[in-house]
Short mmCIF file of C-alpha atoms and ligand atoms in Angstrom, two decimals:
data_model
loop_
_atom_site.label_atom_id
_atom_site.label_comp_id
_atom_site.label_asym_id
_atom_site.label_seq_id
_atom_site.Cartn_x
_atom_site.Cartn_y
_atom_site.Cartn_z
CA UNK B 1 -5.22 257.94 156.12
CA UNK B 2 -4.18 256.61 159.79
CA UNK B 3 -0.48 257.98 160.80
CA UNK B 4 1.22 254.80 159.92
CA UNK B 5 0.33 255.20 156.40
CA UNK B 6 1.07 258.87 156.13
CA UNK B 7 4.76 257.72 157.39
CA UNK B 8 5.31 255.65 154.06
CA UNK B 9 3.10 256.97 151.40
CA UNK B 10 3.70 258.65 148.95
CA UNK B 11 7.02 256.92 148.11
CA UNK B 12 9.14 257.34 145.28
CA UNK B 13 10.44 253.97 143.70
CA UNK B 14 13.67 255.94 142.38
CA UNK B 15 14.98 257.63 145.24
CA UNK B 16 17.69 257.03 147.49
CA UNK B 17 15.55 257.02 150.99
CA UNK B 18 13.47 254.21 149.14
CA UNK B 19 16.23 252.61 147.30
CA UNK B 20 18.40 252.25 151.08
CA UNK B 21 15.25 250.49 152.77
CA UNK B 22 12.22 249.72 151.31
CA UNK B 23 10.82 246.85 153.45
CA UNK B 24 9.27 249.43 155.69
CA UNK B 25 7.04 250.64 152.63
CA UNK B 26 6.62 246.82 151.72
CA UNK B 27 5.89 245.46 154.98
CA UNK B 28 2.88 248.14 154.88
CA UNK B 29 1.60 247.10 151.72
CA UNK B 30 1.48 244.07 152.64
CA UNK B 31 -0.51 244.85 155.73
CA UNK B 32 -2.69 247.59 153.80
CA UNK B 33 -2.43 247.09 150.07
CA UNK B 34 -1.34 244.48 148.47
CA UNK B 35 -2.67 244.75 145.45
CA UNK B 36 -1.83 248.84 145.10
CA UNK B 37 -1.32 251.23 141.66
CA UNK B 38 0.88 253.55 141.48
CA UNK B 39 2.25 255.80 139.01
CA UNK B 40 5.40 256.25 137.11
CA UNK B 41 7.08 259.82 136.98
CA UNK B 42 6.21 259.60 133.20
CA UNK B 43 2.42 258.76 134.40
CA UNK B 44 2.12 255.03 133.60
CA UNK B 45 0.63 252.94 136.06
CA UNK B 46 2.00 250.50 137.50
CA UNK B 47 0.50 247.72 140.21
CA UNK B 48 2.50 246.86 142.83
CA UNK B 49 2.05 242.97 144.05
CA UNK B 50 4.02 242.38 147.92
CA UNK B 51 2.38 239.19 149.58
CA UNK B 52 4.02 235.93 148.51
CA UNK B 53 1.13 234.15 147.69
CA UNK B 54 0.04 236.62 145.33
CA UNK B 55 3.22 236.73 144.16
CA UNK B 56 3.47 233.19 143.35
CA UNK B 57 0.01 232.83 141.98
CA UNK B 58 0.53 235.39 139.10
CA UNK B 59 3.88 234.02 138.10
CA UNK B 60 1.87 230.86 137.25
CA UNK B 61 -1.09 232.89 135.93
CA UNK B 62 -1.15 233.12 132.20
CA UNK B 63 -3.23 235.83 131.86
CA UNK B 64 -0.57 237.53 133.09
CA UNK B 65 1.87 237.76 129.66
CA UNK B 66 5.49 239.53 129.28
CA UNK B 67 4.40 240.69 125.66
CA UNK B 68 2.25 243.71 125.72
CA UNK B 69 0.45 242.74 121.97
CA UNK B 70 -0.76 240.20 123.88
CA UNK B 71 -2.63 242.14 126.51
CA UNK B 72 -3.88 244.72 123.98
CA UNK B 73 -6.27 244.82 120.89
CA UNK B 74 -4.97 245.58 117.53
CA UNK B 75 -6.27 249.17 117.41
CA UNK B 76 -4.95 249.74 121.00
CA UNK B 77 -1.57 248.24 120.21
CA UNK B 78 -1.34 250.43 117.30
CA UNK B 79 -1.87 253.75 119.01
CA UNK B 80 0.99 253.05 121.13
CA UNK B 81 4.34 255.23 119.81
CA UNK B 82 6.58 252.71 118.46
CA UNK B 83 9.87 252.64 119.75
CA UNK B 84 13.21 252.77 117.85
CA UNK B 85 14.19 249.65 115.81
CA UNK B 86 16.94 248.71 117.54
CA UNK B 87 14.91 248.14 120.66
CA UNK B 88 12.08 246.55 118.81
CA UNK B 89 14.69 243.80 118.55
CA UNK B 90 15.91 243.89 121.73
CA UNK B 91 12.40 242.89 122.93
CA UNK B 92 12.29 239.86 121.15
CA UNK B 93 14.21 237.85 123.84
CA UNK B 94 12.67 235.27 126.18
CA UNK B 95 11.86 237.24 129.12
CA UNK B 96 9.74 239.39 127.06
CA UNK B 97 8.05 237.46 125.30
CA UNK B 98 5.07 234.35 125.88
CA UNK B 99 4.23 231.10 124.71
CA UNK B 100 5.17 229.93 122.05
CA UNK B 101 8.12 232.15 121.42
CA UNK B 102 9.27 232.05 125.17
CA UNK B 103 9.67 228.39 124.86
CA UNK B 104 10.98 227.67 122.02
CA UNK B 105 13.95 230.20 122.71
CA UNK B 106 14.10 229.25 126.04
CA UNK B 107 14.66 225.23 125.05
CA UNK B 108 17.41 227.28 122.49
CA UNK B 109 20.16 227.71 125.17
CA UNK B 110 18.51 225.87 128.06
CA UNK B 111 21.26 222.77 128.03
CA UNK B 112 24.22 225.23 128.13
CA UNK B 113 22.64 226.73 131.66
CA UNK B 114 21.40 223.05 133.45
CA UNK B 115 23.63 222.22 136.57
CA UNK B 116 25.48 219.71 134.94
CA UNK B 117 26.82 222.01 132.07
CA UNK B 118 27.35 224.58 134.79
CA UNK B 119 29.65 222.40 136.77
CA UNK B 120 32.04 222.15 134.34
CA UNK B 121 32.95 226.33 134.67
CA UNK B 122 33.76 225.33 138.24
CA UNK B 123 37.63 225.56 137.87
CA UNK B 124 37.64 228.54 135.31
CA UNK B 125 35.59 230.14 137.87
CA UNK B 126 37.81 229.72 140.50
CA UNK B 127 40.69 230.84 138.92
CA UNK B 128 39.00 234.17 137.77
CA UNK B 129 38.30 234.53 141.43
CA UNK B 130 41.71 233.49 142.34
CA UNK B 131 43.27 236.14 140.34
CA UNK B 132 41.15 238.61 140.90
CA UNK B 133 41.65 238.19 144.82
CA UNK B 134 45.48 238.23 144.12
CA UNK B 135 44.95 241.79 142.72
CA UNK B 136 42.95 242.93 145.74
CA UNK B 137 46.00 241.39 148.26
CA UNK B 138 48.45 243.89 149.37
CA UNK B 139 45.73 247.06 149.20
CA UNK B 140 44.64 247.95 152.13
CA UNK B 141 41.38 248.87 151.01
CA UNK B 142 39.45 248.53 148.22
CA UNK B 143 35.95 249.01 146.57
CA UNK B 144 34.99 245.60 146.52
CA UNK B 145 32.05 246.47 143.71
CA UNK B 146 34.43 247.25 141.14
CA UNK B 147 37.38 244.94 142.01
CA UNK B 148 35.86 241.65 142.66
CA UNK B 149 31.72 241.16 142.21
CA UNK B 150 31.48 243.11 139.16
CA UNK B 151 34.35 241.69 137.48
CA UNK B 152 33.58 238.15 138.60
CA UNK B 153 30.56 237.96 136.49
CA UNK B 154 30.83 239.54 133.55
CA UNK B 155 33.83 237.77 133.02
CA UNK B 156 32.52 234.37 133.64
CA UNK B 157 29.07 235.57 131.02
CA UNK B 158 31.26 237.29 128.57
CA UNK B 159 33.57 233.99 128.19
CA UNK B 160 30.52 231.87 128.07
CA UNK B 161 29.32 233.84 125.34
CA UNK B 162 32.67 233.89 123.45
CA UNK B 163 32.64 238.00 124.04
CA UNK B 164 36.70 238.62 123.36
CA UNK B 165 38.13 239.71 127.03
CA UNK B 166 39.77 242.77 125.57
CA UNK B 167 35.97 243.98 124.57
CA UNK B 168 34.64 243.08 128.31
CA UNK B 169 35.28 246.42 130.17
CA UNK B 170 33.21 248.40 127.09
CA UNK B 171 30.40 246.38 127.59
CA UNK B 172 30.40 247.08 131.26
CA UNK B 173 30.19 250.64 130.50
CA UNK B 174 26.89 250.09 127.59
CA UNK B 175 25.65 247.79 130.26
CA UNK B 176 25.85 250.18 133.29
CA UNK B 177 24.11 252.79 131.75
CA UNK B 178 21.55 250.63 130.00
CA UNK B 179 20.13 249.15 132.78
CA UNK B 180 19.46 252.72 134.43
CA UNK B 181 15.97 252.79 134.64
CA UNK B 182 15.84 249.51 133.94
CA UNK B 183 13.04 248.74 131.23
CA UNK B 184 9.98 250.48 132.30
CA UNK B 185 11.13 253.83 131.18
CA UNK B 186 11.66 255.13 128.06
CA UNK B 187 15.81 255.15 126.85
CA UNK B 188 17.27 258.51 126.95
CA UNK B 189 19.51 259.29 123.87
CA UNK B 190 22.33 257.94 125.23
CA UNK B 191 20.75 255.05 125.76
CA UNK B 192 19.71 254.91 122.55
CA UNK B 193 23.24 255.42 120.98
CA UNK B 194 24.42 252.68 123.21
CA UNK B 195 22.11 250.16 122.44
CA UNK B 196 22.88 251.05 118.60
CA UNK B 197 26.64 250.33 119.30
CA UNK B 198 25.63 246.92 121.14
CA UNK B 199 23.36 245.90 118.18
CA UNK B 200 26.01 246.56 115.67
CA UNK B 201 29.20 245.41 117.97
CA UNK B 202 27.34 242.18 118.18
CA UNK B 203 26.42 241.89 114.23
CA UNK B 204 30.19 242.15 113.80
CA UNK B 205 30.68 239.58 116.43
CA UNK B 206 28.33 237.08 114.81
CA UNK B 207 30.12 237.73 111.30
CA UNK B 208 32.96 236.14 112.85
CA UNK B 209 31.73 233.69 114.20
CA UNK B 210 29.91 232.45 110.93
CA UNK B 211 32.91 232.16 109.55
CA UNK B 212 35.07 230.27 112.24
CA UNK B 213 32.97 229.13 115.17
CA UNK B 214 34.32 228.18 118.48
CA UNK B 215 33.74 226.74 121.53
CA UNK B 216 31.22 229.04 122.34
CA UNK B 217 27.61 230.08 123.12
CA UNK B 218 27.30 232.68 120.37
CA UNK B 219 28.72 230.85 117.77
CA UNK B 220 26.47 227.50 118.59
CA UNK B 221 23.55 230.31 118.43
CA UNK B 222 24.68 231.21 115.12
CA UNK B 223 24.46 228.11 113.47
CA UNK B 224 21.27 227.75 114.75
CA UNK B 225 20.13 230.94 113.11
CA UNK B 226 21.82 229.37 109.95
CA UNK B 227 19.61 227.08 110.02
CA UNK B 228 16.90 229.19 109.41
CA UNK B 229 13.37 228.14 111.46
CA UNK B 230 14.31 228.24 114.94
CA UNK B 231 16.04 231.38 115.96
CA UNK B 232 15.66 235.08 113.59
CA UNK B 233 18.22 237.46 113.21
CA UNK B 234 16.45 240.18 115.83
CA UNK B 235 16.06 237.01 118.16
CA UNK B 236 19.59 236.45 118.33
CA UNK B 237 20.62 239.55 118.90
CA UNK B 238 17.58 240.10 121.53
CA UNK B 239 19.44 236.54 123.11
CA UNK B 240 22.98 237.95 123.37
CA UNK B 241 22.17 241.10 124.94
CA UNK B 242 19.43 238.73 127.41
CA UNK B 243 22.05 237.08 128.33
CA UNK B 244 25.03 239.34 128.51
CA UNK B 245 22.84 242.12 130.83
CA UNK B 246 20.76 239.36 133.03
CA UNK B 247 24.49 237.17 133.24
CA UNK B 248 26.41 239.68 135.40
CA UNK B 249 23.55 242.79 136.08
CA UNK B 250 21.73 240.57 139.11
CA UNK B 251 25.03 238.82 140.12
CA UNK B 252 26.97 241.48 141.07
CA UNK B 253 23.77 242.76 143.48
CA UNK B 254 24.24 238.93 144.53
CA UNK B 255 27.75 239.69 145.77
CA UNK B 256 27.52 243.16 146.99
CA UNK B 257 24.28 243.29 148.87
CA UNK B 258 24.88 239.44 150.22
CA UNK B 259 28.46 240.94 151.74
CA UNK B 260 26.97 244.29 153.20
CA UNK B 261 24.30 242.09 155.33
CA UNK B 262 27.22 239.96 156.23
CA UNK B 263 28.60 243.20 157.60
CA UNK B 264 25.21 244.51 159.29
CA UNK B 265 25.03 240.95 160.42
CA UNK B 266 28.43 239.90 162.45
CA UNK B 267 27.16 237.05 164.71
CA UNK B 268 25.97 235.76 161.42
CA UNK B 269 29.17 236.94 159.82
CA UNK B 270 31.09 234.64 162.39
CA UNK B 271 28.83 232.02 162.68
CA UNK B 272 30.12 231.53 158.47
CA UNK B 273 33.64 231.86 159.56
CA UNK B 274 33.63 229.46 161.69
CA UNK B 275 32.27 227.31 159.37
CA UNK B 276 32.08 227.64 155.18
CA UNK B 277 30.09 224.63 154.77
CA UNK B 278 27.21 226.70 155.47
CA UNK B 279 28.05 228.65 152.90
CA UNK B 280 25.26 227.15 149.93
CA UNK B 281 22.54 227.96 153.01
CA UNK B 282 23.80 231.42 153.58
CA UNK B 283 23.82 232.39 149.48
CA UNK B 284 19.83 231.65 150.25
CA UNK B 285 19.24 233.72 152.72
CA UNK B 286 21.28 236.59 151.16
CA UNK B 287 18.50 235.87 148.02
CA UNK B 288 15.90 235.77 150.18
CA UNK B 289 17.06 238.73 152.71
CA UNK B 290 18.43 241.22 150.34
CA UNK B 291 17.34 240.36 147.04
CA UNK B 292 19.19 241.28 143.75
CA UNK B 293 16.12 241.41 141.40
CA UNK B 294 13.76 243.70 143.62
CA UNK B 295 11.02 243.29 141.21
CA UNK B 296 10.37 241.21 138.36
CA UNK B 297 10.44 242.45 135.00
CA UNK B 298 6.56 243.98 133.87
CA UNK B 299 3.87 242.01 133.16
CA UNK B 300 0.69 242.76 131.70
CA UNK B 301 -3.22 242.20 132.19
CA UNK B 302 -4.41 239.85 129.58
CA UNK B 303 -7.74 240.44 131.08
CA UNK B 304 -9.41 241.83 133.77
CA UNK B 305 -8.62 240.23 136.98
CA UNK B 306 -9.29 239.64 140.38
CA UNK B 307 -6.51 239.42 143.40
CA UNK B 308 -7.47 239.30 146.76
CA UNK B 309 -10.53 241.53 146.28
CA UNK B 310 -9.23 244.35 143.77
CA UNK B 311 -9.94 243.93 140.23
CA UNK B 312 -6.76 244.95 137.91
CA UNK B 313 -8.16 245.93 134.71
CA UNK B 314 -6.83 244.69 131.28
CA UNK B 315 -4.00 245.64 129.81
CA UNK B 316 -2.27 247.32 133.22
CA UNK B 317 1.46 247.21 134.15
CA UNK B 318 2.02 244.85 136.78
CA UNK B 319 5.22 244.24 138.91
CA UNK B 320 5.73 241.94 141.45
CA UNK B 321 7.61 242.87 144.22
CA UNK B 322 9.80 239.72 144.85
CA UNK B 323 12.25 241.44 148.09
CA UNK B 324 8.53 241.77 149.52
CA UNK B 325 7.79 238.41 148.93
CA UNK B 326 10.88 237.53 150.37
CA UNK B 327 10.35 238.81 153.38
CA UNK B 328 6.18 238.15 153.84
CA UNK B 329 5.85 236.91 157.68
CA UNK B 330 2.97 234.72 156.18
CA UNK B 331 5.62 232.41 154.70
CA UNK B 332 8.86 232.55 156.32
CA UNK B 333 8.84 232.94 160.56
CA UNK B 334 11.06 235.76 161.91
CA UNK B 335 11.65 237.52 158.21
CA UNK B 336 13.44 240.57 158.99
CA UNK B 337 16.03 238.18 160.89
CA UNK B 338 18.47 237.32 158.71
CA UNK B 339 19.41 233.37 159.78
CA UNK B 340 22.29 231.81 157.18
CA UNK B 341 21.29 228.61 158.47
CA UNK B 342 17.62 229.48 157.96
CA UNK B 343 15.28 225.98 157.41
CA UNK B 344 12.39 226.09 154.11
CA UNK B 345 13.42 228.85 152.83
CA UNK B 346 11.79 229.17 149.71
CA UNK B 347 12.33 232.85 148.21
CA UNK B 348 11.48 233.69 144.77
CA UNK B 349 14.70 235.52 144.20
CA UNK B 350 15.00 233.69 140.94
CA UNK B 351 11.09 233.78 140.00
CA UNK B 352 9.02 231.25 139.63
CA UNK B 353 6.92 229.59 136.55
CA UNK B 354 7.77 229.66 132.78
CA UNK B 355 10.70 232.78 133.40
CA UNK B 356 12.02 231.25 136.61
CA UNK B 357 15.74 232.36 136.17
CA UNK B 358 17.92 230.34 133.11
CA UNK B 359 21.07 231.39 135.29
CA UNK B 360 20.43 230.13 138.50
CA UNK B 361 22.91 227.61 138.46
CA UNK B 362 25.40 230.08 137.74
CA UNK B 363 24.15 232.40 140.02
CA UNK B 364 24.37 230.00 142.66
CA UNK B 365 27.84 228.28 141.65
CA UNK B 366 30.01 231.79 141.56
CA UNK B 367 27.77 232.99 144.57
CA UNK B 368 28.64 230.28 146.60
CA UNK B 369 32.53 229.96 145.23
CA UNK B 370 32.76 233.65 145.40
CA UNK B 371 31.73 234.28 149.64
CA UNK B 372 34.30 230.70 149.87
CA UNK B 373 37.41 232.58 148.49
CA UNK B 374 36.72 235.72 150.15
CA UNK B 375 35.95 234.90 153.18
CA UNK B 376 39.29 232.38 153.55
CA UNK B 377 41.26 234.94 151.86
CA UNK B 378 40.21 238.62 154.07
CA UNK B 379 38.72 236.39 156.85
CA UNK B 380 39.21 240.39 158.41
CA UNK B 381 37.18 242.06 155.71
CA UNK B 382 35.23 245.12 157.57
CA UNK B 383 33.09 247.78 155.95
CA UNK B 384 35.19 251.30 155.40
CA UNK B 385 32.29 253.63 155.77
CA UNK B 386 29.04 254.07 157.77
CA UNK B 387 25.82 251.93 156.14
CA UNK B 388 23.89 255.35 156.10
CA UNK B 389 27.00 256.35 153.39
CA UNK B 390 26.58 253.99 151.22
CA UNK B 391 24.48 255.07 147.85
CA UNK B 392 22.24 252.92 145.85
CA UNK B 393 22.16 252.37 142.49
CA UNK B 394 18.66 254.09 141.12
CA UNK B 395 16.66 251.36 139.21
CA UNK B 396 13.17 250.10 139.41
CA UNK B 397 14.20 246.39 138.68
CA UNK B 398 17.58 245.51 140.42
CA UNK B 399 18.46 246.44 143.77
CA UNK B 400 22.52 247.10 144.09
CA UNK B 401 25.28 249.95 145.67
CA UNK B 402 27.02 252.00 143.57
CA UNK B 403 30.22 251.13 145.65
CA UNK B 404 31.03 248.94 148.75
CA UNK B 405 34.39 250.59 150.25
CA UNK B 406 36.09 247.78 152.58
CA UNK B 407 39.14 246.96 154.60
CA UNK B 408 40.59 244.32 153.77
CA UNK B 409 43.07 243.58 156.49
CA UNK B 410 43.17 244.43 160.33
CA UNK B 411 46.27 246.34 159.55
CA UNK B 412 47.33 245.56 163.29
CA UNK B 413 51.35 246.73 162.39
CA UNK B 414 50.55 250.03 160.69
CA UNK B 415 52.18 252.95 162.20
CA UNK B 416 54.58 250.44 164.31
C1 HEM H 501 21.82 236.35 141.68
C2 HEM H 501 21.71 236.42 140.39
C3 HEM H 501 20.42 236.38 139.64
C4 HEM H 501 19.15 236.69 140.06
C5 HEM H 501 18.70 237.15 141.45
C6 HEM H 501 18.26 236.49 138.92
C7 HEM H 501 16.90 236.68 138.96
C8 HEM H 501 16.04 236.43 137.92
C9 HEM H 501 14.61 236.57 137.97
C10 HEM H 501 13.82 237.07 139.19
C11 HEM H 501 14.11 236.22 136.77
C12 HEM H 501 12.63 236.20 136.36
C13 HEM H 501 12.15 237.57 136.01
C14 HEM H 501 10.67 237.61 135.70
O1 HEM H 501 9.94 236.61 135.83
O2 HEM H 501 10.21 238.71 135.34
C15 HEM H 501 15.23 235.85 135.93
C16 HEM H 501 15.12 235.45 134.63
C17 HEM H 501 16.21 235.20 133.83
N1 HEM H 501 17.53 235.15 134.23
FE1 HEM H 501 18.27 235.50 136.06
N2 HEM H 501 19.01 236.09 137.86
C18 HEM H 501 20.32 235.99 138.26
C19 HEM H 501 21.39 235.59 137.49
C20 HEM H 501 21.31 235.21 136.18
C21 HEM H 501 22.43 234.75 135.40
C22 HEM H 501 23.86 234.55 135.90
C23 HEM H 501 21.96 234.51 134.16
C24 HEM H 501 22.82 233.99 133.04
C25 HEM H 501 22.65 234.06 131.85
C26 HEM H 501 20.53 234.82 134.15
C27 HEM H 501 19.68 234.71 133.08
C28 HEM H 501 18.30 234.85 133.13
C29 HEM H 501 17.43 234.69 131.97
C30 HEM H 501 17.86 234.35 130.56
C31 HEM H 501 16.12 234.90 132.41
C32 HEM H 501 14.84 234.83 131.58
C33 HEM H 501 14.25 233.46 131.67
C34 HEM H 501 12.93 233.33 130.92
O3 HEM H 501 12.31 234.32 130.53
O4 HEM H 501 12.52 232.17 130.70
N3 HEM H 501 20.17 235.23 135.39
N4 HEM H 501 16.39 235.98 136.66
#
């Protein structure tokens, strides 16, 4: 092991060191192992993909699948422990699962997330921003993760979905602590309780619905269900929660981590000021630069293969390490610059293939709207603390701070 090495390995995924800056570790994997296992603290294995290429070429690789009876025989699948109902249906949503299921419940609620339907939330959004800005004016500081790009999305997702507002700030709660660990680790009990309350707060929900729809996402699913062949009970519920964790989970990292490399950037920072047209370029290089979804969601070997000389056997745990992608010097010039007005800049921030994000449009809409109020409104926003202060939020998946502490005004007459 040359010194370089011994510097970054062993790492721990979960930790804070890690969690603050990984590219180092990346960057070396790239260089050294790009294709690397690792373990889990629980002992499963887990492959690690960093290059872009590689990255790309599985997403469009089929015999890499989401569902993990499709990677296993019978006999093995059986000897697996089975986990709790209530998560059994959780799985059945579109991100876990493969052709045919993944399509046909992706075509499901694929018009209600295309641009053009998108467009339409473009003066609710603002006005949730508005108002949520107008709460933030007058304090002098503020945490700006839970006053404005926490709030921002769940709202927007749990209106979409027809969620009642008074119900939003509970679900924040079940969602917060269901995403710890974030889907490659077994729940905790907690967990477990919480994703019982979801299932059955969401039964309720569609009960009403049945019996007097409305202008909404959940109660269009509904009738589908009604229908009978298209969408199952589990799959419903499996969609709701989808949607209502992957609506406002990833967006909020969006918003926080795109503002603190504002901060760490303020030429760049400036440079925006000066001029918010450049705003839709800039939401792209926060993607690509700081990425929200560090790693897509598992995949497994459908067979033994082969990438770029190391054979990954069947039925392995593979993740694929889109912030390394995003920053591979094979693909974009200069990576570790960030550049808002940055030319080709093709991240896979939102994936790529047959999973490539559902919400992008959204993403991108209340991204873009979001840094456009701020910025006009606290055009003297400053970071309160030191970077090193700041503390991660500790998940495998999703890469976010617990809290962003800002100043939201120069405050040049205080003490006067
Ligand atoms: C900045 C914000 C977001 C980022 C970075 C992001 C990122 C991603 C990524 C990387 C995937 C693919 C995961 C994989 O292949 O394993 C994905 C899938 C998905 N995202 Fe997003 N997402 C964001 C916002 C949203 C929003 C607002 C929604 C709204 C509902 C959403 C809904 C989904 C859904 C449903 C899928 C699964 C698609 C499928 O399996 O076909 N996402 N997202």
């Amino acid at each position: 092991m040359n010194k370089e090495t011994k510097s970054v390995l062993p790492f721990d995924v979960f930790s804070q060191e890690f969690k603050t800056n990984p590219y180092p570790v990346y960057a070396h994997l790239r260089d050294h192992a790009p294709v690397y296992r690792t373990e889990l603290p629980d002992g499963q294995g887990m492959w690690l993909i960093t290059r872009y290429a590689d990255v790309m070429s599985v997403m469009k690789d089929n015999r890499f699948v989401k569902d993990i009876r499709n990677a296993l025989t019978k006999e093995e699948f059986e000897q697996i422990p089975r986990k709790p109902e209530v998560l059994e249906q959780f799985s059945q949503n579109m991100l876990d699962l493969d052709v045919p299921d993944h399509t046909r419940l992706r075509t499901l609620v694929h018009k209600a997330f295309t641009p053009r339907y998108i467009d339409q939330l473009h003066d609710r959004i603002e006005q949730i921003i508005d108002e949520l800005l107008d709460t933030m004016e007058g304090e002098e500081e503020v945490d700006l993760i839970h006053s404005f790009a926490y709030p921002l999305p769940i709202t927007v997702i749990a209106e979409l979905l027809g969620i009642p507002p008074e119900d939003k700030n509970q679900f924040r709660a079940w969602s917060d602590d269901l995403v710890a660990g974030s889907g490659v680790l077994d729940l905790d009990d907690s967990q477990l309780a919480i994703s019982v309350a979801l299932a059955e707060y969401f039964r309720k929900l569609f009960a009403i619905r049945r019996n007097e729809p409305q202008d909404d996402l959940i109660s269009a699913l509904v009738q589908v269900e009604e229908q009978g062949d298209r969408l199952n009970e589990s799959e419903l519920l499996a969609m709701a929660v989808l949607l209502l964790i992957a609506g406002h989970e990833t967006t909020v990292n969006l918003l926080g981590n795109g503002m603190l490399t504002l901060f760490q950037h303020p030429e760049q920072m400036e440079k925006l000021k000066g001029d918010l047209s450049l705003i839709p370029g800039a939401v792209e290089e926060m993607l690509r630069f700081s990425s929200p979804v560090e790693m897509a969601t598992p995949r497994f070997t459908s067979e033994a293969v082969e990438l770029n000389g190391t054979i990954i056997p069947r039925g392995e745990m593979v993740m694929l390490v889109l912030a390394s992608a995003n920053r591979d010097p094979e693909q974009f010039p200069n990576p570790e610059i960030m550049q808002i007005d940055r030319q080709e800049n093709r991240h896979l921030a939102f994936g790529m293939g047959i999973h490539f994000c559902l919400g992008s449009p959204l993403a991108r809409l209340e991204g873009q709207m979001a840094f456009t109020a701020l910025l006009k409104r606290f055009p003297n926003l400053q970071l309160k603390v030191p970077v090193e202060e700041l503390i991660w939020r500790s998940n495998l998946v999703l890469r976010g701070l617990e809290k962003l502490p800002v100043v939201l005004t120069d405050n040049m007459y205080k003490g006067l």
